Short mmCIF file of C-alpha atoms in Angstrom, two decimals:
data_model
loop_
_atom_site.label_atom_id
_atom_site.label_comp_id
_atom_site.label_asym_id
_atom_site.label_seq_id
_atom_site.Cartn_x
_atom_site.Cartn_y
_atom_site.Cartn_z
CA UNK A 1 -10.78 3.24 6.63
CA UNK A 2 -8.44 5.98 6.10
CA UNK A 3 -5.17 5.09 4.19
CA UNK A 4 -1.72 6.80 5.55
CA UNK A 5 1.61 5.43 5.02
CA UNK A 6 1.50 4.27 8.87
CA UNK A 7 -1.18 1.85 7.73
CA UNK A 8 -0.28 -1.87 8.32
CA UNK A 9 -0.07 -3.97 5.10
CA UNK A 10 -2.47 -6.49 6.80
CA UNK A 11 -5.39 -4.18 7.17
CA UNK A 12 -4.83 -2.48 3.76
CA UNK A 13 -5.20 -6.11 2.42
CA UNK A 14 -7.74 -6.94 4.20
CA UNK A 15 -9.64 -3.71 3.88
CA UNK A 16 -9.00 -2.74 0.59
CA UNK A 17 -8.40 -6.45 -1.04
CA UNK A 18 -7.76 -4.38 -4.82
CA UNK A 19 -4.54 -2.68 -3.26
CA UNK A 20 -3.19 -5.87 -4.08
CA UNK A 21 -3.05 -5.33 -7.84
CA UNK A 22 -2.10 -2.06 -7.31
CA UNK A 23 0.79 -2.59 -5.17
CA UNK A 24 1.66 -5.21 -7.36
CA UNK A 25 1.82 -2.83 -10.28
CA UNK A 26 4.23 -0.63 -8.07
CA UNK A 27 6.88 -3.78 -7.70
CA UNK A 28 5.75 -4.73 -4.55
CA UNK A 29 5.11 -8.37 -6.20
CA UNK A 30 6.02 -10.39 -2.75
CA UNK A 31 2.22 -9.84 -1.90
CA UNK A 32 1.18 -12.19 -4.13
CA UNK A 33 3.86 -14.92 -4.08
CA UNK A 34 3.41 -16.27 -0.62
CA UNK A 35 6.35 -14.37 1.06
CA UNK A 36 3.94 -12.44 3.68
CA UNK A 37 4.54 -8.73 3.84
CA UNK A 38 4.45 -7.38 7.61
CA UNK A 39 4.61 -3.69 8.62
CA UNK A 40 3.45 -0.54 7.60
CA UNK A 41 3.20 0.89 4.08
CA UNK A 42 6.14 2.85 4.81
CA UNK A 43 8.28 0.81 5.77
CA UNK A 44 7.50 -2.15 3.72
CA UNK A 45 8.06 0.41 0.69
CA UNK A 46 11.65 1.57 1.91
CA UNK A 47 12.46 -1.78 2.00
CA UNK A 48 12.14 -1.58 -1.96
CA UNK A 49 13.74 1.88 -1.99
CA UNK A 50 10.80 3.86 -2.63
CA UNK A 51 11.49 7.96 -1.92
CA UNK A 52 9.22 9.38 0.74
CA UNK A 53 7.68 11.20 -2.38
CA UNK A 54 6.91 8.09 -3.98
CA UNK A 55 5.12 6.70 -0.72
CA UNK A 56 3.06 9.71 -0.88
CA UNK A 57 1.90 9.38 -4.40
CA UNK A 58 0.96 5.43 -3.19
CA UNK A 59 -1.00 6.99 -0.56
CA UNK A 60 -3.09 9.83 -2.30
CA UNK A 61 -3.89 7.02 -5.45
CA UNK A 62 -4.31 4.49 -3.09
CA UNK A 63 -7.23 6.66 -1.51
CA UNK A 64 -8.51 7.80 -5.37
CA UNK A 65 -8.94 4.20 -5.82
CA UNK A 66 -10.94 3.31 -2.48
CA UNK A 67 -13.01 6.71 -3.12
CA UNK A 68 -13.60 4.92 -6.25
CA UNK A 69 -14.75 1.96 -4.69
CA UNK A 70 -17.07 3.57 -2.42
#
């Protein structure tokens, strides 16, 4: 799986299950609290008024942690 900002929220979940936490850790705390999250990454993190710089950073640790995993 490779993880862009165009990625939907469902298959980041569901591919990478630990993006949870670290979404979580980033604010985006509706992932956990039964209030489904639909979309991309991108737009579900303008929603929260993340810069497009931030959204990058996301990405590139976001793929440091799945290299991790791997």
């Amino acid at each position: 799986m490779i993880i862009h900002k165009e990625i939907l929220i469902e298959d980041l979940i569901s591919e990478f299950p630990t993006s949870v936490s670290y979404l979580m850790g980033k604010g985006m705390k509706c992932i956990a609290c039964g209030e489904p999250i639909w979309g991309t990454l991108e737009s579900a993190t303008n929603e929260k008024g993340f810069s497009a710089l931030q959204i990058q950073n996301f990405v590139n640790e976001l793929r440091a942690l799945a290299q991790q995993k791997n």
